mmCIF file of C-alpha atoms in Angstrom:
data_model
loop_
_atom_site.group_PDB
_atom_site.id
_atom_site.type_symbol
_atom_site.label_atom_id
_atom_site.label_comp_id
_atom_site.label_asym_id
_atom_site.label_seq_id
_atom_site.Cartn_x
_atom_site.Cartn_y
_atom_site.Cartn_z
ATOM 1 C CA UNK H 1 0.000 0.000 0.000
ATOM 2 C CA UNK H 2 0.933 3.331 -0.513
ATOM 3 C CA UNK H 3 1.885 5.585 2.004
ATOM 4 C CA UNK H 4 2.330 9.780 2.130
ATOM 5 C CA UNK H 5 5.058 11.468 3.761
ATOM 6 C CA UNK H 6 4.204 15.516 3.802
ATOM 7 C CA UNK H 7 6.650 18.219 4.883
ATOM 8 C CA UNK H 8 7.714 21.761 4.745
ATOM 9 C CA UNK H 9 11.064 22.094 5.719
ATOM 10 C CA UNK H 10 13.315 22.784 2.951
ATOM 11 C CA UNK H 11 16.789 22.150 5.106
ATOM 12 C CA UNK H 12 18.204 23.149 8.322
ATOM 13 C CA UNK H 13 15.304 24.703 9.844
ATOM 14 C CA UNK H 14 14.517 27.012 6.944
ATOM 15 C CA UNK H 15 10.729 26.581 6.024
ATOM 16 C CA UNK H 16 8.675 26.803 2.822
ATOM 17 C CA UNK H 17 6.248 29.829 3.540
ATOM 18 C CA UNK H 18 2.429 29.153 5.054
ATOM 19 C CA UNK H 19 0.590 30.465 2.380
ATOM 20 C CA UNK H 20 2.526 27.431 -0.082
ATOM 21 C CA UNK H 21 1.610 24.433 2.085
ATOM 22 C CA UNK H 22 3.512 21.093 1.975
ATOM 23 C CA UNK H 23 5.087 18.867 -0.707
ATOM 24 C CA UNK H 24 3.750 15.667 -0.585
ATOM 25 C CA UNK H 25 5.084 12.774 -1.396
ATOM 26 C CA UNK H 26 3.349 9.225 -2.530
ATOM 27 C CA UNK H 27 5.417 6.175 -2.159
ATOM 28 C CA UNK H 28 6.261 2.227 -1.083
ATOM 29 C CA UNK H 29 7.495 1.746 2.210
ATOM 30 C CA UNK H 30 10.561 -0.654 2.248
ATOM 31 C CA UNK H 31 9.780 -4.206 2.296
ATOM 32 C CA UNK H 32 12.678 -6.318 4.088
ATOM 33 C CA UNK H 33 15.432 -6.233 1.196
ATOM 34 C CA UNK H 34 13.174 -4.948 -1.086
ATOM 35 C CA UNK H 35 13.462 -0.804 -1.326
ATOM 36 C CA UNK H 36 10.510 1.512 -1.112
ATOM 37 C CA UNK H 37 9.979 3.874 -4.400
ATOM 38 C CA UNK H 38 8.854 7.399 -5.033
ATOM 39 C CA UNK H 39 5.813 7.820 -7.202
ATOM 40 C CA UNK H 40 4.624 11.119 -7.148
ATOM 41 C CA UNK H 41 5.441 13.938 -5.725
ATOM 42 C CA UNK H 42 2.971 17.786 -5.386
ATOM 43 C CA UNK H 43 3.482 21.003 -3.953
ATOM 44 C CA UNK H 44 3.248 24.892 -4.900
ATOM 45 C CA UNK H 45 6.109 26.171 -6.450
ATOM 46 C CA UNK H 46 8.462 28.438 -4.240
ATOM 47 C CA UNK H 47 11.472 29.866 -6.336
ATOM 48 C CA UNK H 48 14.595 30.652 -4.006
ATOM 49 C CA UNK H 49 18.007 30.708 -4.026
ATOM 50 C CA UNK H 50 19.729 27.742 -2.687
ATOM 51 C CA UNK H 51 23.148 29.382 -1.714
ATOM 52 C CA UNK H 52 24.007 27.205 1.475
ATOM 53 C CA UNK H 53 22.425 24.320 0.544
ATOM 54 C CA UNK H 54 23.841 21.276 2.034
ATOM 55 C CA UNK H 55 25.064 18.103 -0.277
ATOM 56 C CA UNK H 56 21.424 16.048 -0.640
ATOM 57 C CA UNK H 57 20.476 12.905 1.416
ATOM 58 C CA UNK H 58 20.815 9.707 -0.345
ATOM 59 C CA UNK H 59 17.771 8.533 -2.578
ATOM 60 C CA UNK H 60 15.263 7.122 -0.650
ATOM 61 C CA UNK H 61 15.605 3.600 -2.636
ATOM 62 C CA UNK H 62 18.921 3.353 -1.507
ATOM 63 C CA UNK H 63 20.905 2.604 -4.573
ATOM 64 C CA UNK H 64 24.089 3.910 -5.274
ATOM 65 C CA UNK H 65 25.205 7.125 -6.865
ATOM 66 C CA UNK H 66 28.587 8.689 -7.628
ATOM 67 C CA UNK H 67 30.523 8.894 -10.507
ATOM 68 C CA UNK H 68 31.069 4.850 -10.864
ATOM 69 C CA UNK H 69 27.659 4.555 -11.406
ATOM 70 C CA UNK H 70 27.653 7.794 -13.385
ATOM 71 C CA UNK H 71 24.288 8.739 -11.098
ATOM 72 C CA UNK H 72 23.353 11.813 -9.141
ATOM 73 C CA UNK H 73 20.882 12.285 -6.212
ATOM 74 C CA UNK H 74 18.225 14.108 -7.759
ATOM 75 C CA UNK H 75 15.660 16.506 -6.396
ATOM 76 C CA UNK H 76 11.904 15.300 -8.248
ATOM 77 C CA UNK H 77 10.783 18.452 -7.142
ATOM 78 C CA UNK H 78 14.004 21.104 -7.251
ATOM 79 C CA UNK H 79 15.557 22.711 -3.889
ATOM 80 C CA UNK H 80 15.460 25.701 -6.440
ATOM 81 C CA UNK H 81 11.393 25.600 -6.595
ATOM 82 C CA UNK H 82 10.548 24.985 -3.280
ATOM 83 C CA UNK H 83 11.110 21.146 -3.007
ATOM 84 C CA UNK H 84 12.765 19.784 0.361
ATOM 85 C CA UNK H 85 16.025 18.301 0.746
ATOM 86 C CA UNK H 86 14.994 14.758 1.885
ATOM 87 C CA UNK H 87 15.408 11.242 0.675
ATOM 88 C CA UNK H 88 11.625 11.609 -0.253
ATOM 89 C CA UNK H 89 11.798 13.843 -2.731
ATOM 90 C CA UNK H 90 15.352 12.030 -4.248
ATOM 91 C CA UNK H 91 15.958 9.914 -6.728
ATOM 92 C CA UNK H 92 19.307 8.035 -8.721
ATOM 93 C CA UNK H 93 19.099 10.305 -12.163
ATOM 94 C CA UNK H 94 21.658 10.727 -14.846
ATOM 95 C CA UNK H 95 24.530 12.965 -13.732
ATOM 96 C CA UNK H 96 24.718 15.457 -16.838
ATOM 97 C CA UNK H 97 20.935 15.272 -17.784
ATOM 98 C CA UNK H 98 20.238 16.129 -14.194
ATOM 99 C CA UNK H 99 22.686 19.036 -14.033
ATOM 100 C CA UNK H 100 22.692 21.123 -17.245
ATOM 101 C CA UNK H 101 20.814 18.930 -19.482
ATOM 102 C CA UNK H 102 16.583 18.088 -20.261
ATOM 103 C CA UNK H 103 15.488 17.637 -16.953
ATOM 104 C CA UNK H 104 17.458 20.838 -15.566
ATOM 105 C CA UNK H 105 16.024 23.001 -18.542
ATOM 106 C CA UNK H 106 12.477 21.501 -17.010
ATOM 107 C CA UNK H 107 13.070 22.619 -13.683
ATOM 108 C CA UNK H 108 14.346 26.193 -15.229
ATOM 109 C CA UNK H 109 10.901 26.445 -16.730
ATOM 110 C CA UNK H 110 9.286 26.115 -13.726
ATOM 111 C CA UNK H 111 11.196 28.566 -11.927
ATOM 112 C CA UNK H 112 10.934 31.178 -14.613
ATOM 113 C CA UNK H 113 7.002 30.819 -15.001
ATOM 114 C CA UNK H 114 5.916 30.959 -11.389
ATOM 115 C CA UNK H 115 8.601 34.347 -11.172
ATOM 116 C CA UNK H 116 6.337 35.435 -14.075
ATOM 117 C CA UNK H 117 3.183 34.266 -12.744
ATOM 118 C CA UNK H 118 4.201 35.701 -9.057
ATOM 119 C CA UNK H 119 5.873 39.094 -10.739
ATOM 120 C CA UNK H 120 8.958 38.185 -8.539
ATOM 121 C CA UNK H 121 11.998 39.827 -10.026
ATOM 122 C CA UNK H 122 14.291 39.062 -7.017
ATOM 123 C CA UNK H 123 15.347 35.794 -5.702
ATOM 124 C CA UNK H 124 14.872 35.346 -2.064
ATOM 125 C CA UNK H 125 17.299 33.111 0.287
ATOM 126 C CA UNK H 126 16.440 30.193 1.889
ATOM 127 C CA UNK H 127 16.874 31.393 5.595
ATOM 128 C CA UNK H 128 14.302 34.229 4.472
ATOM 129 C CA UNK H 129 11.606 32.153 2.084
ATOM 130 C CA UNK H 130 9.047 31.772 5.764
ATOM 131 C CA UNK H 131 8.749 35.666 5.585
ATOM 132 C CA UNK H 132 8.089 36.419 1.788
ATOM 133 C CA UNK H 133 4.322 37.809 1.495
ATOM 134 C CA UNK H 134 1.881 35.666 -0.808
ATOM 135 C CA UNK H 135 1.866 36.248 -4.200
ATOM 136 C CA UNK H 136 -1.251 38.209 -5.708
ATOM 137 C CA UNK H 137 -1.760 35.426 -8.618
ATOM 138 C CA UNK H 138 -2.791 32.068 -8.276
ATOM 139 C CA UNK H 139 -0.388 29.729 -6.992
ATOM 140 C CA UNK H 140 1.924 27.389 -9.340
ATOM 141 C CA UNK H 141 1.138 23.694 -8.714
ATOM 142 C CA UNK H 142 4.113 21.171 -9.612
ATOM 143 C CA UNK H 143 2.867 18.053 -9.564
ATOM 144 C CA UNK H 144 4.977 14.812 -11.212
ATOM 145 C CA UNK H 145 4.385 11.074 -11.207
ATOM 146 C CA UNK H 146 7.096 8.620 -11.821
ATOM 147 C CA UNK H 147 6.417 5.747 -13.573
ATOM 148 C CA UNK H 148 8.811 2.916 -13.255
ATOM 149 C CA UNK H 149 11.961 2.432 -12.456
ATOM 150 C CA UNK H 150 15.450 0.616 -14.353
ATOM 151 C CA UNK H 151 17.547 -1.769 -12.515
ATOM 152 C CA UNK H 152 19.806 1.276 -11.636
ATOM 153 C CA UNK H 153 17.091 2.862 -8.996
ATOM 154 C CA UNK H 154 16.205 4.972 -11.584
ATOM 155 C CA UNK H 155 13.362 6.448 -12.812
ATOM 156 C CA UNK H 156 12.340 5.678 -16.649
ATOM 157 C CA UNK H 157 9.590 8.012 -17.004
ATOM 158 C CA UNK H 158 8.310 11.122 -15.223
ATOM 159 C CA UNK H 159 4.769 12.769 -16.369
ATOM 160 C CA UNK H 160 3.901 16.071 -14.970
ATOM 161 C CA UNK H 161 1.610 18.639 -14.512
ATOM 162 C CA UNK H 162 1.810 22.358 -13.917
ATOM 163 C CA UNK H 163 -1.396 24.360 -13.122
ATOM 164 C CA UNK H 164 -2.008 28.236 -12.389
ATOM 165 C CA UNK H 165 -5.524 29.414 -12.121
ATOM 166 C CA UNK H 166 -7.113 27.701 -15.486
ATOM 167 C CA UNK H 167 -3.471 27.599 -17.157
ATOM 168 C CA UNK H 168 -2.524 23.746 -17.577
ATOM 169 C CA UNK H 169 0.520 22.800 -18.947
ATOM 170 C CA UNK H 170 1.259 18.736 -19.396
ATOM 171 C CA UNK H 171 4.823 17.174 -20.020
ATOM 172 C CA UNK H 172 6.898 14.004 -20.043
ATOM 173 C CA UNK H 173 10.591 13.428 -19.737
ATOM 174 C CA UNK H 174 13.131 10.245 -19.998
ATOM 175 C CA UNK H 175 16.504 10.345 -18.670
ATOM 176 C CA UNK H 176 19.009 10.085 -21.607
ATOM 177 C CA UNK H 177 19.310 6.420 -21.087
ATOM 178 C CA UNK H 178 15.586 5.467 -22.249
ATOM 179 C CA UNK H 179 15.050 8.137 -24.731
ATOM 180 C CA UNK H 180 17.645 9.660 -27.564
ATOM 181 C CA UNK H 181 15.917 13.311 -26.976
ATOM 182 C CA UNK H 182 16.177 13.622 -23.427
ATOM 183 C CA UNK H 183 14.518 16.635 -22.822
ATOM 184 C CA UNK H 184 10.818 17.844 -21.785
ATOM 185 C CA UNK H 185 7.653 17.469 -24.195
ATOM 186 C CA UNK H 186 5.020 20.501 -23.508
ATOM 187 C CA UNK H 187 1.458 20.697 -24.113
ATOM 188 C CA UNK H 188 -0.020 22.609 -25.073
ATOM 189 C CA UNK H 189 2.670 25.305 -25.156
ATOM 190 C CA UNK H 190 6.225 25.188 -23.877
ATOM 191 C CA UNK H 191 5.636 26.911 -20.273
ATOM 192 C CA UNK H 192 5.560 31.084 -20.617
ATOM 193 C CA UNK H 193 7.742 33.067 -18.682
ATOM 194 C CA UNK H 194 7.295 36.467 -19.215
ATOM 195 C CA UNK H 195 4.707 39.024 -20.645
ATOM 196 C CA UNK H 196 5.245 38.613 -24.492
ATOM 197 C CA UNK H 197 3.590 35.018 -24.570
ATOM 198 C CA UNK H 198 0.748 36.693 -22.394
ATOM 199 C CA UNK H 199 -1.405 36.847 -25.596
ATOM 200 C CA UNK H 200 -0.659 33.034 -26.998
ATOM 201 C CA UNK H 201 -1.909 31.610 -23.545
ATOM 202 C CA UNK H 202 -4.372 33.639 -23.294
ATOM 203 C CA UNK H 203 -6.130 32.310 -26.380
ATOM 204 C CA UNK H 204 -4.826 28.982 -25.863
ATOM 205 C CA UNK H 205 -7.271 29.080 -21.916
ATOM 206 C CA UNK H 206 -9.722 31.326 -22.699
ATOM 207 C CA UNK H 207 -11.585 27.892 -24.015
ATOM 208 C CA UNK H 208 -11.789 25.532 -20.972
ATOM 209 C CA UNK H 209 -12.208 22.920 -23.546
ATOM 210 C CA UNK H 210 -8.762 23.152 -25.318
ATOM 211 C CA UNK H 211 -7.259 22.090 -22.023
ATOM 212 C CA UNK H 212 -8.740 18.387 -22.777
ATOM 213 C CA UNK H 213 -6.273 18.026 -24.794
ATOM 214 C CA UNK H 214 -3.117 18.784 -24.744
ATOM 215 C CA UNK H 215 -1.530 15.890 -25.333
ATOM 216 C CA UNK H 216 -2.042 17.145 -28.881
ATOM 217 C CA UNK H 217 0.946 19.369 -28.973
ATOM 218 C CA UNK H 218 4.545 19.068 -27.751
ATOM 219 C CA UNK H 219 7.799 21.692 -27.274
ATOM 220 C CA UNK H 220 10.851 20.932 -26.193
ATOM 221 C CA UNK H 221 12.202 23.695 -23.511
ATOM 222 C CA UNK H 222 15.251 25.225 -24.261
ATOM 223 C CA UNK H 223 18.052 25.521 -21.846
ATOM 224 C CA UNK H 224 18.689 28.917 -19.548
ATOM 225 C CA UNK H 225 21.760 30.110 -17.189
ATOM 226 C CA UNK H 226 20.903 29.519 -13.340
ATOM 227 C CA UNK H 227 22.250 27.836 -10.438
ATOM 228 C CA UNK H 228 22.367 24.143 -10.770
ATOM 229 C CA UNK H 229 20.220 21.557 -8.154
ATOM 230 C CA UNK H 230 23.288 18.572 -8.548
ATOM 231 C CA UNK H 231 25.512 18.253 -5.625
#
């Protein structure tokens, strides 16, 4: 059975702010020998500098990482967008595709379209993230399933949802080592992250019935300059 492990410390005793909740994770509880897996993980998005950060736990499957096994521990939800820095929300993932390749870009894309959607043009530290006032938008939902795992510990698959107000945006990523393009599919539009896509999405919402599907249309992200969530 499933079970649901919910926090909002990010590390230390630096806190995600009220007004963004938890991140939850779903997941299998160890059994003997056998080790427990992630399977989804949700929370609002928080962008914030992660100057200070401590190196990451180790995954919560317990398989190795290093550069033998050419594996990183991997944030599902990024220190950099409000995830926390525990074995639940860590995973084995491809050292270079999880540092400045697809699934990096992703996590960029995040981060640039809740500063957008929040009109943030400052980065705020971890030690001050409790304090910072609630945004006057809706609130950026990351939510991502995994949906197997390799013999390596790790994931094969990820499939994700981000949602502001009626803005829905649907993607899927592979780690390099399942899929020759390794970076994020969008639909219906590559996430916006600033006003001069304002237009484009609004068209693309103002039907409710265009979000049904989006599985229609795919973008790759491109990559951006910004700190890096690897350790």
């Amino acid at each position: 059975n499933a079970a649901v492990y919910s926090s909002n410390i990010l590390w230390k005793t630096y806190l995600r702010p009220s007004w963004s909740g938890n991140v939850t994770i779903t997941y299998d509880e160890w059994n003997g020998s056998t080790p427990g897996q992630i399977w989804k993980v949700e929370g609002i998005v928080v962008p914030l500098s992660t100057v200070g950060r401590p190196s990451a736990p180790k995954p919560f499957n317990g398989f190795p990482t290093g550069t033998d096994e050419d594996l990183d521990k991997g944030h599902v939800l990024a220190l950099s967008n409000g995830g926390i820095d525990n074995s639940h929300n860590i995973v084995p993932q491809t050292a270079q595709w999880q540092r400045t390749g697809g699934w990096r870009d992703m996590e960029i894309a995040v981060y640039e379209y809740a500063q957008y959607k929040y009109n943030w043009t400052t980065v705020t530290l971890a030690a001050n993230l409790s304090d910072i006032a609630k945004p006057n938008s809706c609130l950026v939902l990351f939510t991502i399933d995994i949906k197997g795992y390799d013999s390596t510990g790790e994931p094969t698959l990820y499939n994700g949802t981000i949602k502001c107000g009626i803005e829905k945006y649907l993607f899927h990523i592979q780690p390099p080592i399942v899929s020759a393009n390794d970076s994020a599919f969008w639909s219906p539009i590559q996430l916006p992250s600033d006003a001069s896509t304002a237009s484009l999405v609004h068209d693309i919402f103002a039907v409710p019935s265009t979000t049904e599907n989006m599985d229609e249309a795919t973008v790759m992200i491109t990559s951006t300059d910004m700190d890096t969530d690897s350790d």
